[in-house]
Amino acid sequence: MSEVLVVAELSDGSVRKTTHSSIRAARKINELSGGTFSILVLGGPAAKDAAQQLVGYGAARVLVCADATLTHYLAERYAPVVAAAAPGFDVLLATASSYGKDLMPRVAARLDAAYAADCSDVSLEAGQLTLKRPMYAGNAYGFCTLSTTQQVVSVRQSEFEPAEPSGGKSAVADVALAAPGGAAERVEFVSLDQVKSERPELAEARVVVSGGRALKEDFFKVLEPLADSLGAAIGASRAACDAGYAPGDFQVGQTGKVVAPELYLAIGISGAIQHIAGMKSSRIIVAINKDAEAPIFQIADYGLVADLFQAVPELVTALKARKA
Amino acid sequence: MKILVALKRVADPDNANKIRIVAGGEKVDTGNLEWKLNPFDEYALEAALRLTEDGKAPKQRLGEVVAVTLGPKEAETNLRSALATGADRAIRVEAQDEQLDGHLVALALRKLVEEERPDLVLMGKQAVDGDTNQVGQILAELLDYPMATFAATIEEEAQGLRVSREVDGGVCVVRLKFPAVVTVDLRIVAPASVYSQKTDRAFKYNDGVRFAPLPAIMQAKKKKLDVKTLADLVVNTPLRTRYRKFAPPATRRAGAKVKSVAELVDKLANEAKVI
Ligand SMILES: Cc1cc2nc3c(=O)[nH]c(=O)nc-3n(C[C@H](O)[C@H](O)[C@H](O)COP(=O)(O)OP(=O)(O)OC[C@H]3O[C@@H](n4cnc5c(N)ncnc54)[C@H](O)[C@@H]3O)c2cc1C
Ligand SMILES: Nc1ncnc2c1ncn2[C@@H]1O[C@H](COP(=O)(O)O)[C@@H](O)[C@H]1O
């Protein structure tokens, strides 16, 4: 039996889709070893409403800690609450977004529990929960077990389809705010600067258009019309982010976001190991690059050797013509 | 300011696709790959150096930087190069990689922090071999220290730091009071990312990390490098994460080259059926 606690993620007071990937993973653990899952929602006063968005997913309980001191996420304040809600649960689970990566190891340490990061699958081997993890930029999978009775896990969003509602209505219960440690006294939230966009989120999009160093200052000028015509999210290589052509959180790769859309277009991206690690699970990969030897072509389903500054506008025109 | 920088050596990440899974899957063989400093740790060291100097006069060191690694004897090469680049002292904790997991590294670092009492622990956000991204967070909790992960910029303030963090959807700014733990992201080595209180905000660093001049490499041989055993720092702690087996990823074959945009659109619509 595995009782699982999913730690939900909120953004601006509503539930992020990352949470639904964790729910999928929790259901899978329950299928493997029995038990139920619950969901813990933490946040400011708005968390109460957010919890209502999660009552239809088959959780035994939806636990809420809504408190003004949790309005802005800080691991130093969230980890104590998660740890206080943990008794009775065997597995604590979140998605390895920047939130999950920041919070869950801290939760694990607080519980003196072992942690497995960014897992792409869960299985049962000889009765033990076994976590599959991509390592070495996705060039090996490790299958690990954790030795502590309570276990903390984060899962890779792109490997767990968001859970669909399953009907029913979970009971909602409040959990008390736990007193934070001294660390919370010495950290202060200053600001969260988020660019609001009409586009789908990178990690959730059905189509992703990514650009590399080659785009230079015309990054958005060239890619936006293409993304618009495909309803795509925009991503970037590290080189494009480092150079300031695209914001840092657009970065796709081993050390950026991992995406697995239906369609991924790599525009003026060479295809370094670190980039490939973040997009090679995409169903269809298209590469446009003027260098026929660029490594990206080794994993692309369709490669076009061309100058992107000509090919991309041409592609936009062709896509528009199809729609018309 | 006194800073402890945690450094790990990893198998050359640019050749990570050359690693092999030993038959039976019990081990990853990094074979003949060269060992390199984890790039994020190189960046953490650079950030530490920037925080302990006036950018205009880097020769004059204004604080103390202690470089620490848990690893085999060979990892001393990486510590020596950290010393040549500007670290003041180094500590190696004797350990083979197989003896370590994130929890154990954090426990050992906690003990070192208790001994060394730095204002700040700087580390990489992730070691690019295991790709786990956990040690900084675990260490911070063990010490009950505030932390800032994914740091893209760091500015020294009185008794603390102002850190901007690269998070999903944008940038989150936090203020930390010492002592604290910071893990760095890629953009931390950009020209205007790190400022000590002494460095003029108009000053711009060269992009990337600094390199040791030749005389410094010679002098680094004289700097202090202490060796400790794991048992000096943690007693009787078994691994919590055990890898039972390894497997290679599915390979992806190259598809076809298309000759024109028109052909591409046709294939996407009629063959792949994605548009
Ligand atoms: C620790 C570490 C972590 C990293 N993490 C990541 C990561 O998460 N994600 C990531 O992407 N990278 C990462 N990198 C960087 C990675 O190694 C590469 O340097 C980077 O991906 C290269 O980006 P690029 O392909 O845009 O640039 P380049 O390698 O410079 O490639 C540009 C490409 O554009 C093509 N081109 C130029 N002009 C045109 C034109 N007019 N038309 C068509 N094509 C053109 C060129 O032929 C070339 O192939 C990491 C590196 C390190 C050290
Ligand atoms: N063996 C080690 N020795 C010193 N520092 C380490 C070691 N392993 C991890 N670290 C530090 O912890 C950071 C995060 O590593 P990880 O959590 O393993 O991805 C690294 O960037 C290093 O700063």
GROMACS .gro file of C-alpha atoms and ligand atoms in nm, chain A residues 212-214 237-239 251-256 268-270 272 274-275 289-291 306-309, chain B residues 39-40 43 186, ligand 1:
model
   82
  212GLY     CA    1   1.890   2.942  -3.171
  213ARG     CA    2   2.180   3.178  -3.181
  214ALA     CA    3   2.133   3.228  -3.556
  237SER     CA    4   1.861   2.732  -2.715
  238ARG     CA    5   2.096   2.832  -2.439
  239ALA     CA    6   2.298   3.041  -2.681
  251GLN     CA    7   1.555   2.764  -2.265
  252VAL     CA    8   1.491   2.408  -2.373
  253GLY     CA    9   1.741   2.143  -2.273
  254GLN     CA   10   1.918   1.939  -2.011
  255THR     CA   11   1.940   2.239  -1.784
  256GLY     CA   12   1.632   2.421  -1.906
  268GLY     CA   13   1.888   2.781  -3.643
  269ILE     CA   14   1.983   2.546  -3.360
  270SER     CA   15   2.291   2.328  -3.402
  272ALA     CA   16   2.418   2.025  -2.894
  274GLN     CA   17   2.239   1.963  -2.390
  275HIS     CA   18   1.971   2.094  -2.623
  289ASN     CA   19   1.951   2.497  -4.053
  290LYS     CA   20   2.181   2.623  -4.325
  291ASP     CA   21   2.454   2.377  -4.230
  306ALA     CA   22   1.812   2.652  -4.585
  307ASP     CA   23   1.865   3.005  -4.467
  308LEU     CA   24   1.609   3.045  -4.195
  309PHE     CA   25   1.553   3.411  -4.272
  363PRO     CA   26   3.016   2.361  -1.553
  364PHE     CA   27   2.770   2.499  -1.299
  367TYR     CA   28   3.020   2.927  -1.260
  510LEU     CA   29   2.385   2.949  -1.645
  600LIG     C1   30   2.633   2.341  -1.833
  600LIG     C2   31   2.574   2.361  -1.967
  600LIG     C3   32   2.438   2.348  -1.980
  600LIG     C4   33   2.378   2.370  -2.103
  600LIG     N1   34   2.242   2.355  -2.112
  600LIG     C5   35   2.181   2.379  -2.229
  600LIG     C6   36   2.040   2.367  -2.244
  600LIG     O1   37   1.969   2.334  -2.148
  600LIG     N2   38   1.986   2.396  -2.364
  600LIG     C7   39   2.061   2.433  -2.472
  600LIG     O2   40   2.004   2.460  -2.579
  600LIG     N3   41   2.194   2.443  -2.462
  600LIG     C8   42   2.256   2.418  -2.343
  600LIG     N4   43   2.391   2.432  -2.336
  600LIG     C9   44   2.465   2.490  -2.450
  600LIG    C10   45   2.494   2.395  -2.564
  600LIG     O3   46   2.612   2.323  -2.535
  600LIG    C11   47   2.513   2.475  -2.694
  600LIG     O4   48   2.618   2.566  -2.678
  600LIG    C12   49   2.388   2.552  -2.739
  600LIG     O5   50   2.276   2.465  -2.737
  600LIG    C13   51   2.408   2.608  -2.876
  600LIG     O6   52   2.298   2.689  -2.914
  600LIG     P1   53   2.264   2.715  -3.068
  600LIG     O7   54   2.237   2.585  -3.131
  600LIG     O8   55   2.159   2.819  -3.073
  600LIG     O9   56   2.397   2.785  -3.121
  600LIG     P2   57   2.507   2.732  -3.223
  600LIG    O10   58   2.565   2.604  -3.175
  600LIG    O11   59   2.597   2.846  -3.246
  600LIG    O12   60   2.426   2.698  -3.353
  600LIG    C14   61   2.368   2.793  -3.437
  600LIG    C15   62   2.317   2.718  -3.559
  600LIG    O13   63   2.251   2.807  -3.646
  600LIG    C16   64   2.281   2.773  -3.778
  600LIG     N5   65   2.262   2.896  -3.859
  600LIG    C17   66   2.334   3.010  -3.857
  600LIG     N6   67   2.282   3.102  -3.941
  600LIG    C18   68   2.173   3.044  -3.999
  600LIG    C19   69   2.078   3.087  -4.093
  600LIG     N7   70   2.081   3.210  -4.147
  600LIG     N8   71   1.982   3.000  -4.131
  600LIG    C20   72   1.976   2.874  -4.080
  600LIG     N9   73   2.064   2.829  -3.988
  600LIG    C21   74   2.161   2.913  -3.948
  600LIG    C22   75   2.424   2.726  -3.775
  600LIG    O14   76   2.451   2.641  -3.885
  600LIG    C23   77   2.428   2.653  -3.643
  600LIG    O15   78   2.398   2.515  -3.658
  600LIG    C24   79   2.455   2.405  -2.214
  600LIG    C25   80   2.593   2.416  -2.201
  600LIG    C26   81   2.653   2.393  -2.079
  600LIG    C27   82   2.801   2.404  -2.068
   0.00000   0.00000   0.00000
